[in-house]
Tab-separated table of C-alpha atoms and ligand atoms in Angstrom:
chain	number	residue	atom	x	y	z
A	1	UNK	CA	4.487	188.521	-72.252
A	2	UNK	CA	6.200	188.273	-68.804
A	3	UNK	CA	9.716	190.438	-68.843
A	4	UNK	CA	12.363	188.359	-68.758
A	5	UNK	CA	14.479	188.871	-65.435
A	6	UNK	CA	18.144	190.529	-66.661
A	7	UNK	CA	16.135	192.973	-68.604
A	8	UNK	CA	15.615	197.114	-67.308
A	9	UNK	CA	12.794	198.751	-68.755
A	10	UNK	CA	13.086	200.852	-72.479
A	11	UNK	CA	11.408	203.972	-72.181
A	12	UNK	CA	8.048	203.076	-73.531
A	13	UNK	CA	7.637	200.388	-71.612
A	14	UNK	CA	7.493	202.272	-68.190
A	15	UNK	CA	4.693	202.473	-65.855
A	16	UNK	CA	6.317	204.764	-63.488
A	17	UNK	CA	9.222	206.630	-63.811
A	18	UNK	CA	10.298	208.788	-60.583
A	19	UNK	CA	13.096	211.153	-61.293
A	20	UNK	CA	15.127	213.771	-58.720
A	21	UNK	CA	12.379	213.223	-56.719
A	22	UNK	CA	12.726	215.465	-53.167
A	23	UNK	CA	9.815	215.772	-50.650
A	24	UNK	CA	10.533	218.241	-47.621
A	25	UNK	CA	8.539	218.215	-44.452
A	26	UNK	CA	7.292	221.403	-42.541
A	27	UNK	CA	8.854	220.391	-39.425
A	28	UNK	CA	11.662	222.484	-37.795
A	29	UNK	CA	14.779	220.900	-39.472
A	30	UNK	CA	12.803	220.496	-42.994
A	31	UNK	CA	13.726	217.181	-43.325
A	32	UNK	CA	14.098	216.075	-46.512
A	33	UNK	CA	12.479	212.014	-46.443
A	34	UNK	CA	13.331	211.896	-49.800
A	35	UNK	CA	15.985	213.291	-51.361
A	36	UNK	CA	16.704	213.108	-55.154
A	37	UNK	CA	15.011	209.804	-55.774
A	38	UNK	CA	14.780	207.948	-59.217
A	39	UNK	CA	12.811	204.989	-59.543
A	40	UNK	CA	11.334	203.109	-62.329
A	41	UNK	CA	9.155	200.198	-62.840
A	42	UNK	CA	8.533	198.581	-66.167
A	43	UNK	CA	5.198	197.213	-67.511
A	44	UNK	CA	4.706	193.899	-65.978
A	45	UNK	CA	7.635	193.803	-63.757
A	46	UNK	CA	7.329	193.833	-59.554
A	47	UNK	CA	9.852	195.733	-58.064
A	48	UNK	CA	11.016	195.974	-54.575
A	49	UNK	CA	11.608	198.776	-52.803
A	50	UNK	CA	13.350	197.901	-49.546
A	51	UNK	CA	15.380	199.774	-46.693
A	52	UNK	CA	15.337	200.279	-43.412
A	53	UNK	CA	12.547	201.806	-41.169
A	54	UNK	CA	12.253	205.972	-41.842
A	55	UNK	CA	14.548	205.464	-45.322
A	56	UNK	CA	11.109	207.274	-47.244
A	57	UNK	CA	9.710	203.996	-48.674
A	58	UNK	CA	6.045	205.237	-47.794
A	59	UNK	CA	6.276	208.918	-48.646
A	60	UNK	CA	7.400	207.549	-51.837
A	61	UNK	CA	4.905	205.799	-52.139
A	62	UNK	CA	2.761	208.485	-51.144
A	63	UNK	CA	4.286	211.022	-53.687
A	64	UNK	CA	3.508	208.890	-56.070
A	65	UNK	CA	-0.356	208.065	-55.105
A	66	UNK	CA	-0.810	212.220	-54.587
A	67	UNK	CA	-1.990	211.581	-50.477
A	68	UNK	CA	1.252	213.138	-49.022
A	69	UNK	CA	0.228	214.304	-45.745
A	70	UNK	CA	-0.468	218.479	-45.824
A	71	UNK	CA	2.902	219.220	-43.819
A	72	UNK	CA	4.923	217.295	-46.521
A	73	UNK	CA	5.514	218.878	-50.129
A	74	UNK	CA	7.099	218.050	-53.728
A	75	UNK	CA	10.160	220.633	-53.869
A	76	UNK	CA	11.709	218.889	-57.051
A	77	UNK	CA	11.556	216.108	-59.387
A	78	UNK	CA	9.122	214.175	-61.612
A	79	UNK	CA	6.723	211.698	-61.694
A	80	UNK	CA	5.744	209.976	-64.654
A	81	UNK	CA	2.802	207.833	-64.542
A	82	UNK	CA	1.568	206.351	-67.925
A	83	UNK	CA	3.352	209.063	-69.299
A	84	UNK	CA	1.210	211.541	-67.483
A	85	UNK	CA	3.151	213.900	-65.570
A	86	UNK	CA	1.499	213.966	-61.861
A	87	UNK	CA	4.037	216.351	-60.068
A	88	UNK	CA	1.529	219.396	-59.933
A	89	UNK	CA	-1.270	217.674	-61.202
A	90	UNK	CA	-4.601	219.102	-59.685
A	91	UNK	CA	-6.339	217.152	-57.096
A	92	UNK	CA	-9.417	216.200	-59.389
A	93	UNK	CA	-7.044	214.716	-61.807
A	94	UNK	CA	-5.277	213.469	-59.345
A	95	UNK	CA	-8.216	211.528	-57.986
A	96	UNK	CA	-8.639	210.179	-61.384
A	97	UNK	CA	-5.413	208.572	-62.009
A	98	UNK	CA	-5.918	206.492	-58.841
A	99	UNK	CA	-7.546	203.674	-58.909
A	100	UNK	CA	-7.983	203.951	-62.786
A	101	UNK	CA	-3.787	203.989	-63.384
A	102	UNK	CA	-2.641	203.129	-59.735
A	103	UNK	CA	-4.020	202.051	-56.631
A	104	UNK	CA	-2.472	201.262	-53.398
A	105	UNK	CA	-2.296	198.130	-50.240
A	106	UNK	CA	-1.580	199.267	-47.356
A	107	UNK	CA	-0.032	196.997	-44.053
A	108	UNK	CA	-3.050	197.457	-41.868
A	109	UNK	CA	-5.442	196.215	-44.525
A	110	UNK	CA	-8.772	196.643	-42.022
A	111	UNK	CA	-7.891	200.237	-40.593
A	112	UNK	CA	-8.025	201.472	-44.479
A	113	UNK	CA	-11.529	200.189	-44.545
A	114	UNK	CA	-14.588	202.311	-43.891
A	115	UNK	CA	-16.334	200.318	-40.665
A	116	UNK	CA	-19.380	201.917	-41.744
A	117	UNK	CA	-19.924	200.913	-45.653
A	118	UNK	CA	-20.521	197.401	-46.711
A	119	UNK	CA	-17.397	195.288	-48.458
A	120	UNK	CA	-19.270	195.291	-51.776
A	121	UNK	CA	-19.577	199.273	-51.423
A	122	UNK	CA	-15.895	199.703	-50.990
A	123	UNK	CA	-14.863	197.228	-53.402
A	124	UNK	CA	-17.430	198.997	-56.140
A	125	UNK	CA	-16.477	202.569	-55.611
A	126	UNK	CA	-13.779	202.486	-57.982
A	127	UNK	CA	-16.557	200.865	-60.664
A	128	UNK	CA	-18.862	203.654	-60.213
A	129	UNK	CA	-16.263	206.382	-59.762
A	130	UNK	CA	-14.145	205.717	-62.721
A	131	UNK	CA	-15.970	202.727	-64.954
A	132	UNK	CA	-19.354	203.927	-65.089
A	133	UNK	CA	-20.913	200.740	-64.160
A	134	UNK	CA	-24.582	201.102	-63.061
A	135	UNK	CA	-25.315	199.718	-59.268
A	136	UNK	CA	-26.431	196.420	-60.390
A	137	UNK	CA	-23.597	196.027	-62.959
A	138	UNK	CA	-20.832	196.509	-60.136
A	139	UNK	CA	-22.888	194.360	-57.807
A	140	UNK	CA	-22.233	191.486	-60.011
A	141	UNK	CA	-18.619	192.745	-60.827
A	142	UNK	CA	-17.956	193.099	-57.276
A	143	UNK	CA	-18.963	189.362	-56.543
A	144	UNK	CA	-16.506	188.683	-59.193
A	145	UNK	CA	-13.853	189.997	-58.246
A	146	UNK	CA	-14.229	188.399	-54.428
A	147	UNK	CA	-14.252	185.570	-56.182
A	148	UNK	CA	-10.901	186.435	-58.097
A	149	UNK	CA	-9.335	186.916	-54.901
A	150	UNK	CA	-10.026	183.935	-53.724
A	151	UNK	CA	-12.860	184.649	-51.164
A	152	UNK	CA	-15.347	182.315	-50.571
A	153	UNK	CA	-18.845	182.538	-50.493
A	154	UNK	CA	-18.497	186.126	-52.073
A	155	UNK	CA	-22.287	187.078	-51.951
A	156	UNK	CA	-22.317	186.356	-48.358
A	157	UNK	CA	-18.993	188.322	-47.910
A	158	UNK	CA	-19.879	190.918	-50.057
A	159	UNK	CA	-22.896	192.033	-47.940
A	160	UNK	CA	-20.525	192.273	-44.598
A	161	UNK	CA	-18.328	194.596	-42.696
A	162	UNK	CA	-14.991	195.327	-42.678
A	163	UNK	CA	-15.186	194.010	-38.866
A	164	UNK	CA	-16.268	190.500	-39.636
A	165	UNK	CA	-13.023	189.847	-42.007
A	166	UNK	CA	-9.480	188.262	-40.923
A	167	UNK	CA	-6.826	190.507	-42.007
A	168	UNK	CA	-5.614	187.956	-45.046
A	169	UNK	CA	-9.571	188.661	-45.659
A	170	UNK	CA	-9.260	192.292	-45.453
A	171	UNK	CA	-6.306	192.409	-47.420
A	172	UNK	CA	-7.952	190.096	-50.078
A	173	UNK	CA	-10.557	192.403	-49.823
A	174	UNK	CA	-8.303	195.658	-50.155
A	175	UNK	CA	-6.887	194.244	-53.420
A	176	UNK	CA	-10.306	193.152	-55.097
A	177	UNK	CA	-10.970	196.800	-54.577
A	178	UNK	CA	-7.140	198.306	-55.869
A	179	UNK	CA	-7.425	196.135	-58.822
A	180	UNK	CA	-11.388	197.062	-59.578
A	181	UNK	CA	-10.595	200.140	-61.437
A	182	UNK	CA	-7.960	198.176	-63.473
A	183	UNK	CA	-4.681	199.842	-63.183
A	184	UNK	CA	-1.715	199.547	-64.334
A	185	UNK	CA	0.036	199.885	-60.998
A	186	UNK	CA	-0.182	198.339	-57.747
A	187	UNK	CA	1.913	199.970	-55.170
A	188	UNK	CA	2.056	198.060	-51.995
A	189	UNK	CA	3.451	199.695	-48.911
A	190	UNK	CA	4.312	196.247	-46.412
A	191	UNK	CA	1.023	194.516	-47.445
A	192	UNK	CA	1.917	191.438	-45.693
A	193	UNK	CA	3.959	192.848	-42.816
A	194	UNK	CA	0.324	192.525	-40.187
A	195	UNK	CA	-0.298	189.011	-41.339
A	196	UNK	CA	1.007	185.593	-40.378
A	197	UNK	CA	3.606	183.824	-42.530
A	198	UNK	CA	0.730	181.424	-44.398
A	199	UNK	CA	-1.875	184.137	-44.881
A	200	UNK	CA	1.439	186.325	-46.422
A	201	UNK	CA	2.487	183.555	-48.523
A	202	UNK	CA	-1.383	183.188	-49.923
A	203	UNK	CA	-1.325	186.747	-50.477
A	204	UNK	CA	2.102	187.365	-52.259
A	205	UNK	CA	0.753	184.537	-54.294
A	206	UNK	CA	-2.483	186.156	-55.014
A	207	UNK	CA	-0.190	188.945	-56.126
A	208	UNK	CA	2.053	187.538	-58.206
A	209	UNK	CA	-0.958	185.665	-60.157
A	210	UNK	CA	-2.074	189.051	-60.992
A	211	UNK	CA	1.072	190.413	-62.128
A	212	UNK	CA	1.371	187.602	-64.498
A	213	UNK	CA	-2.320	186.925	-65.724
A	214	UNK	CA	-3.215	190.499	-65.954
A	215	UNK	CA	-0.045	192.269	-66.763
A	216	UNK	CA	-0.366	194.023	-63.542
A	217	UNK	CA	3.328	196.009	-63.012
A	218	UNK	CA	4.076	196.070	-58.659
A	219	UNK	CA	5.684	198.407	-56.753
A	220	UNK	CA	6.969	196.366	-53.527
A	221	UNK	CA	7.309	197.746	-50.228
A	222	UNK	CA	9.280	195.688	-47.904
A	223	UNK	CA	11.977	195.233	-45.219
A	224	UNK	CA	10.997	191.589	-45.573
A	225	UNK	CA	14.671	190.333	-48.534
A	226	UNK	CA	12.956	186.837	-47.926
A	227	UNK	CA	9.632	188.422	-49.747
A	228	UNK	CA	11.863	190.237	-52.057
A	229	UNK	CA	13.837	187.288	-53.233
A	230	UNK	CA	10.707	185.124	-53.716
A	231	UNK	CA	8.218	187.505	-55.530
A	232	UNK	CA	10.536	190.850	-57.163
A	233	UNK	CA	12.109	191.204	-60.730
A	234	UNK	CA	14.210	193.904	-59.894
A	235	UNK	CA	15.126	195.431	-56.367
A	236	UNK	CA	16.074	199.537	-55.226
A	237	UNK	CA	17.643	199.722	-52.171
A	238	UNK	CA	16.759	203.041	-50.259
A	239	UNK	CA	18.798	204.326	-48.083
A	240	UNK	CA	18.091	208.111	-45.901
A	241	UNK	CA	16.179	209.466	-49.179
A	242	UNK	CA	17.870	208.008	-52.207
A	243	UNK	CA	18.365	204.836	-54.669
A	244	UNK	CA	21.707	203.646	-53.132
A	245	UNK	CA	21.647	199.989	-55.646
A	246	UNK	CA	19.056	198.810	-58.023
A	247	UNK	CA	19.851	195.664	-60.253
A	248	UNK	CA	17.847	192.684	-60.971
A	249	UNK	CA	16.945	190.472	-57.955
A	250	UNK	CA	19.368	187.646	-59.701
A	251	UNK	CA	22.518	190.129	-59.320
A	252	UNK	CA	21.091	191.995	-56.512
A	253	UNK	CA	21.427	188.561	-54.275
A	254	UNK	CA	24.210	187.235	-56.096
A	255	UNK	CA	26.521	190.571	-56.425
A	256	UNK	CA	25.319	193.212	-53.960
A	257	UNK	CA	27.963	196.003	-54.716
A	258	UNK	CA	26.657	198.693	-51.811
A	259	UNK	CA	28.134	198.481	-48.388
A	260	UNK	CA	24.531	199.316	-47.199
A	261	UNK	CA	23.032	196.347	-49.199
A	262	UNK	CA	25.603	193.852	-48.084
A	263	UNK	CA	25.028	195.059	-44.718
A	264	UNK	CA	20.829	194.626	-44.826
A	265	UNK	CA	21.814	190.765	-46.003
A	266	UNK	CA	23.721	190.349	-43.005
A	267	UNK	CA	20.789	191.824	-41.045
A	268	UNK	CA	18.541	189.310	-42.665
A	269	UNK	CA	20.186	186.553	-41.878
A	270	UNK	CA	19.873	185.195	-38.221
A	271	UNK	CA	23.845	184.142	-37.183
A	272	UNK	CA	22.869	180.411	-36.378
A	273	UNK	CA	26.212	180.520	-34.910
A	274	UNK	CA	25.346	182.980	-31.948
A	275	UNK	CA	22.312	183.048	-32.079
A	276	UNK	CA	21.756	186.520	-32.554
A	277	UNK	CA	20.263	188.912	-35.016
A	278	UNK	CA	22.875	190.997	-36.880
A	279	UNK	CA	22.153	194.643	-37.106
A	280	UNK	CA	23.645	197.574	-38.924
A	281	UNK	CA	25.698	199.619	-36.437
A	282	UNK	CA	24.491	203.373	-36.291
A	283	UNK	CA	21.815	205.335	-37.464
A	284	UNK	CA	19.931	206.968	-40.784
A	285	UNK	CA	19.726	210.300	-38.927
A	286	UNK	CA	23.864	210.869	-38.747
A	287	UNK	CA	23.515	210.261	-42.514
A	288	UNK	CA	20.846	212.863	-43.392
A	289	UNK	CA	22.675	215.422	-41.271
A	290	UNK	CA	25.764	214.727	-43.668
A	291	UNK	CA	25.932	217.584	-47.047
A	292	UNK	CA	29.313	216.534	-48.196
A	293	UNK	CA	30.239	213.430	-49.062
A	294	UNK	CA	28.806	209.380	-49.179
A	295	UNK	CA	26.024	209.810	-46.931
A	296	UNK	CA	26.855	205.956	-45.897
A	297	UNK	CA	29.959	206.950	-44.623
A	298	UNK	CA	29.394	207.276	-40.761
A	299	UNK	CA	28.020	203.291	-41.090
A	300	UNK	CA	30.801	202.211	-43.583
A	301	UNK	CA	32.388	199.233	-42.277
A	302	UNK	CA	34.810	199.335	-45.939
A	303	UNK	CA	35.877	202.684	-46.927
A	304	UNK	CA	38.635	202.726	-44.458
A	305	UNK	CA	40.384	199.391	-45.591
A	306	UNK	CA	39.965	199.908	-49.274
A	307	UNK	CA	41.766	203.411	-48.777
A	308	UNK	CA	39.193	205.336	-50.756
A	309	UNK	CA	37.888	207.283	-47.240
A	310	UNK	CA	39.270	210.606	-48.374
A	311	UNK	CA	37.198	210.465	-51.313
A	312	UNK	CA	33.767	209.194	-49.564
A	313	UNK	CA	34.157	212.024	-47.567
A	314	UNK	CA	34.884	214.599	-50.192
A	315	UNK	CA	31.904	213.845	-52.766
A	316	UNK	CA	29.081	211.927	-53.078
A	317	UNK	CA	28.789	208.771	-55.550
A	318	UNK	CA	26.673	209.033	-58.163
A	319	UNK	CA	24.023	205.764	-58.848
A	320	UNK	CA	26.615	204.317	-61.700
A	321	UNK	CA	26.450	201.205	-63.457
A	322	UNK	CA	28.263	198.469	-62.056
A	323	UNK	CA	26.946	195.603	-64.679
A	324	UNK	CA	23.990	195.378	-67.045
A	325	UNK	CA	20.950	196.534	-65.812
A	326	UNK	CA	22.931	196.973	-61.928
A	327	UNK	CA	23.475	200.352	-61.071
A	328	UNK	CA	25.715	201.285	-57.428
A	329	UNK	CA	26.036	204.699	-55.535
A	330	UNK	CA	29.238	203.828	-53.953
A	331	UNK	CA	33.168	204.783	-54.799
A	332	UNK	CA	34.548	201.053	-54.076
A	333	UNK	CA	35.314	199.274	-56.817
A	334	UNK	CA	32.904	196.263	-58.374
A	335	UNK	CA	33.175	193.305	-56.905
A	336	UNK	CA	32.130	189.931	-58.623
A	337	UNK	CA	31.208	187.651	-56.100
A	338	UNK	CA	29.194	188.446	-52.860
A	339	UNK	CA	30.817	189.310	-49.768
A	340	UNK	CA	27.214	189.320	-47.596
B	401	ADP	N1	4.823	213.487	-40.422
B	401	ADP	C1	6.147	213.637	-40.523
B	401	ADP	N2	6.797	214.753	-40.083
B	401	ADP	C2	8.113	214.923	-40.246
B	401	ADP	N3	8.917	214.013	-40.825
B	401	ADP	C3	8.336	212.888	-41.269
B	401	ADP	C4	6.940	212.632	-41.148
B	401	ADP	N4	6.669	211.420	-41.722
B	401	ADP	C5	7.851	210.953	-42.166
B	401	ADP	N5	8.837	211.843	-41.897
B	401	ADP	C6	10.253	211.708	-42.252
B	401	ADP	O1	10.352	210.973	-43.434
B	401	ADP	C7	11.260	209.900	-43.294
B	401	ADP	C8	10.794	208.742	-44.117
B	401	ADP	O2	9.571	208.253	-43.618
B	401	ADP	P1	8.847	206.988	-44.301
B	401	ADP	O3	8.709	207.227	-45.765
B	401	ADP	O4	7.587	206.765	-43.544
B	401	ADP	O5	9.895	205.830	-44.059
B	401	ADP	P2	9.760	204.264	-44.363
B	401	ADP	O6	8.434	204.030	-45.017
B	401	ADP	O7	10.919	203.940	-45.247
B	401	ADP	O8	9.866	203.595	-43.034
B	401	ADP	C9	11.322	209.634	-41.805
B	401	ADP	O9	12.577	209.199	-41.414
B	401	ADP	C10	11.057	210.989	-41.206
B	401	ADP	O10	12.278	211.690	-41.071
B	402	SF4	S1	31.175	205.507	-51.157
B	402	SF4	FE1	32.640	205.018	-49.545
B	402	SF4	S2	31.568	205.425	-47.597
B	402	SF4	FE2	30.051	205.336	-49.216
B	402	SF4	S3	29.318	203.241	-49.165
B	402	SF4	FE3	30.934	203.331	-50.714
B	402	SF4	S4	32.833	202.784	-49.639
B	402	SF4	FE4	31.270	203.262	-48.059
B	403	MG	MG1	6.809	202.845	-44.347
């Protein structure tokens, strides 16, 4: 049964739960692209995972999937997938979780696929790697599954290369092959970002059928609050590491409580009134510098006239709740009506 929208996952309901999660990379300041992260997504449910550009969306995603890059390591936290803790987890059962428990889309849906194989190889891989289906069964299953996707003349397609394929193809394509091994979780990192706006409508579609038909739970990448307000149950806001709001998208849209959230609506929205796109003043990287304190703060266009500066500069907000099932890492008080 589909989960209705002003519910939050129970425990065992969860498909992923990401707690403390910090990931530092090698690099001279050891940055730290995300920094005490918690995250869940219940069975069934697609959640959205937006922020701006460099916020740690994909090595999230990453840390999740086990493929952080070499220079980039775990230094704290947990991740919970199907109750299976994968923080630590070697790399053979690693490899086994994905595509049978998760699988990933990624935004440039042809560079992910191998020039070299056949479409019906890549798409079977995850039937002979983790189902045990002989070569002929998965040929069959693999047809299928084009099918499912909506490709035409599957056979045909099937027996191709990555290079003949559109990219609404090739991301077709990519998610015939993600949702082969049948997992639970689908984690996709801007899978319609490369496409244009009727091939990303098809697909979001595409995605959103399988979310409700199969049960399939989604983990949404975006920057994209148009794709988030038509397709998520629930939204996280990221902001330089860490959950700064998550709520359902209902109260997300209706009552966003962070200063950062209010100010990515504004962004969103193109001021017919001059014309111009409005952008958030400043920078992530003054923020991750900060170790005291809101780590909004040098971006805050409210602390100042709701006299509560002293204390965004002295300690940082916890994520609290600020309504049922809304949770807000910010001092100000809760306000009931949106001011975006
Ligand atoms: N290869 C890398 N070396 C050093 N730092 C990196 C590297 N990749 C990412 N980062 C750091 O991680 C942060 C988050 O990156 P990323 O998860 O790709 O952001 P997003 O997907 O939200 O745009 C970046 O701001 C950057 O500081
Ligand atoms: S805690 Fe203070 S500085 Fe941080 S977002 Fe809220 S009002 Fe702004
Ligand atoms: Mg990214």
């Amino acid at each position: 049964m589909r989960r209705q929208r002003d519910e939050t996952p129970e425990r065992g309901d969860t498909v992923l739960r990401v707690e403390g999660l910090r990931v530092e990379f090698n690099d001279a300041a050891h940055t730290h692209a995300v920094d005490g992260l918690d995250l869940t997504v219940g069975r069934g449910e697609i959640v959205a995972l937006v922020g701006e550009s460099g916020s740690g969306k994909s090595v999230t995603a990453r840390s999740v999937m086990g493929l952080l890059p070499s220079e980039a390591r775990i230094t704290a936290g947990s991740i919970v997938l199907e109750g299976q803790e994968v923080v630590g987890l070697s790399p053979r059962r690693m490899n086994r979780m994905r595509g049978s428990q998760v699988a990933m889309l990624f935004q440039q849906p042809k560079a992910m696929l191998d020039p070299t194989a056949t479409v019906r190889d890549q798409v079977a891989e995850p039937l002979w790697l983790h189902r045990g289906l002989t070569r002929r069964q998965a040929r069959t299953r693999v047809a299928a599954l084009l099918k499912d996707v909506g490709i035409p003349e599957p056979e045909r397609r099937a027996a191709g290369y990555a290079h003949q394929l559109s990219g609404g193809m090739a991301q077709r394509v990519m998610i015939a092959a993600a949702l082969s091994g049948e997992p639970g979780l689908l984690i996709a990192d801007e899978p319609t970002t490369a496409l244009d706006v009727t091939v990303q409508a098809q697909i979001l579609r595409l995605l959103r059928h399988k979310q409700r038909e199969a049960g399939l739970s989604v983990l949404l990448i975006t920057h994209d609050l148009g794709i988030v307000a038509s397709i998520a149950d629930r939204v996280a806001v990221m902001y330089a590491g860490r959950i700064v709001e998550d709520g359902t998208t209902t109260d997300i849209f209706a009552r966003p409580q962070h200063p950062y959230t209010q100010a990515l609506m504004r962004a969103s929205l193109l001021h017919s009134d001059h014309g111009s796109l409005y952008s958030i003043p400043g920078s992530a990287a003054q923020s991750r510098a900060l170790d005291h304190g809101c780590r909004f703060r040098p971006r805050c266009s409210v602390a100042e006239g709701l006299g509560i500066a002293k204390s965004c500069e002295d300690s940082e907000p916890t994520l609290h709740a600020c309504g049922a099932g809304h949770r807000s890492r910010c001092w100000a008080p809760v306000r009931e009506e949106a001011s975006a």
